[in-house]
Amino acid sequence: MAANCAETVRQGFDAERVRADFPILARAINGRPLVYLDSAASGQRPLAVLRAVEHYETHCHANVHRGVHALSQAATDAFEGARERTRRFLNARSPREIVFVRGATEGINLVAQSFGRSRLGKGDEILISALEHHANIVPWQMLCEQTGCTLKVAPINRRGEIELDRLLGLLSARTRLVAVAHVSNALGTVVPIERIIQAAHACGALVLIDGAQAVAHAPVDVQALGCDFYAFSGHKLYGPTGIGVLYGREELLAEMPPWQGGGEMIRTVSFERTTYNELPWKFEAGTPNISGAVGLGAAMDYVERLGLDAIAAHEQSLLAAATTALERVPGIEIIGTAAHKAAVLSFTLRGCHPHDLGTILDSQGVAIRTGHHCAMPVMTFFDIPATARASFACYNTAADVAALVAAVRTAGEVFGQ
Amino acid sequence: MNLQDLYRDVILDHNRQPRNFGPLQPADAHAEGHNPLCGDRLTVWLRLDGDRIADIRFEGQGCAISTASASLMTEAVKGKDKAAVQALYERIHALLTDPHAQADAATLGKLAALGGVSEFPARVKCATLCWHTLNAALEHSADAVSTE
Ligand SMILES: Cc1ncc(COP(=O)(O)O)c(C=O)c1O
């Protein structure tokens, strides 16, 4: 996700034109133009996504894989087309490796319950890091309770980077799975997952990457990475909510038992014996989120049309500008100063609780996230209750950064900095 | 939406210099309140004289609304009995949740400064945390008394 601002300018990434693709950005909030800086929580959707969903709903909807009638075929084509689109997006070998789920959370739970519950037991270890989202902590804690395996946590340093030496030191023959974020949602840290995957594999451990905060900010190639599982949510990639993806290497998915039972995931059912469907449907019990998958496919088309490298470069220039400008505001402390960061800027303002900061910014039309960002251990590590977090996306501009900084200065004035 | 109305001088002052702040020892009762959504935490300690609050202190970490509300509450309830505290809480609750409630300064005193909160529904919980915690402390004390 390295970026070169000059390059962006040369390529002419036109954020103003991009904004026009997102109807919601024309809204006013509290009498002011909306400045949306909360895309790490959920991105907004471009017209291309809204239209793809509308087209599916108005022309193609029926249940998938079930009927001989024309609409069922159209829906199945749309849904499986989105799977093939996702395969290309991640450069997976086969669409059998693409399981549609509700989001990153469900993808991680699937691996914990299917792979973890059938394979892990006492003496086995799962290794995560101290910067994980609760979605990449709690499923493993539940698995440990269920199977007796042990959770190990690699620490982070004051910049918010995983201490790689310590993580490597925690790897051993007992480590069965390493589960780490690609990008930290609370701090913006880009995790050197290539190194971690290599080292984990050398110890015989599998690797799950929580890519929820990564896929909108850089191209991801699961074959080049060599990870075993990769999970993300559609709604952080300018797609709909309620749809997400779990990539899993085919050999692994083939060996894993189903985790939910029902329709769609079976081949034959009798009261004596049920046989399961092939990949990936074995893991997709029940009627899936068809229009969500269609919208997600359209979102992938959209970001690839803009160019993920160009988006990343644009966001990096905003991140750099916002960091520099905020650092000049008296009382500001940036939380998360990793050498390599994605489009997330967490900060605190002395004397002003993040909750108050969020309210003051909202009154100026500036939407940011305040709180623990579902990463309470990160807050504990920095000994703070919460942070304010601005996050950047393809549609943000220098004017958004200026509005953020001005609103933070207003907060500083209200609280007498 | 009016920021000046939310962050009135009284609120900012009590946030910066909370009154009755820090543990009360010995205490007859205490309770801890936690708002997991925003991470606000506070502890309320009481010294009781029958069912009258003889002394009250609090400590905690929270936003300006939460801290100022707790500070103002300690000043307002000191010396009151349980029935009077309950009556006061009901008036405060109406003030916080109903934008048309009369900020009746005559009965609410400085607590009327919390009137701006009703325009910010997401912040009502910040202002009520201390009252819930006080209630829990009073109930604890009742338990303790009834078991003796
Ligand atoms: C790093 C990370 N992992 C997992 C998740 C969970 O995503 P979802 O709630 O869409 O399942 C998030 C969302 O905030 C996240 O930022």
Coordinates of C-alpha atoms in Angstrom, one line a residue, chain A residues 30 351 353 355-360 362-364 370-372 376 383-386 410 414-416, chain B residues 1 3-4 6-7 12 15-16 34-40 61-65 120 122-123 126:
Chain A
N30 CA -27.0 19.3 10.6
G351 CA -9.1 17.4 27.8
H353 CA -13.2 12.8 25.6
H355 CA -17.3 11.0 22.7
D356 CA -17.5 14.8 23.0
L357 CA -15.2 15.1 20.1
G358 CA -17.5 12.9 18.0
T359 CA -20.6 15.0 19.0
I360 CA -18.8 18.3 18.1
D362 CA -21.1 15.7 14.0
S363 CA -22.5 19.1 14.6
Q364 CA -20.2 20.3 11.9
T370 CA -15.5 7.3 18.3
G371 CA -15.1 4.5 20.9
H372 CA -13.1 1.4 21.3
M376 CA -10.8 -3.1 23.5
D383 CA -4.3 3.0 28.4
I384 CA -7.2 5.1 26.9
P385 CA -10.9 4.4 27.0
A386 CA -11.5 5.3 23.4
T410 CA -13.5 23.9 17.2
V414 CA -14.9 24.5 23.2
F415 CA -12.8 22.5 25.7
G416 CA -10.4 25.3 26.2
Chain B
M1 CA -28.5 21.1 17.0
L3 CA -23.4 22.9 20.6
Q4 CA -23.4 25.8 23.0
L6 CA -25.0 21.1 25.1
Y7 CA -21.6 22.3 26.4
L12 CA -17.4 22.5 31.0
N15 CA -16.0 18.4 33.6
R16 CA -12.7 20.2 34.1
H34 CA -20.2 1.0 33.2
N35 CA -21.4 2.0 29.8
P36 CA -19.7 -0.5 27.5
L37 CA -20.7 1.3 24.4
C38 CA -18.5 4.3 25.1
G39 CA -16.3 2.9 27.8
D40 CA -17.5 5.3 30.5
Q61 CA -13.5 8.2 33.5
G62 CA -15.9 9.4 30.9
C63 CA -16.9 12.2 28.6
A64 CA -17.8 15.7 29.6
I65 CA -21.5 15.0 29.8
F120 CA -28.5 14.7 21.4
A122 CA -27.0 9.4 21.6
R123 CA -25.7 11.3 24.7
C126 CA -23.8 9.5 29.2

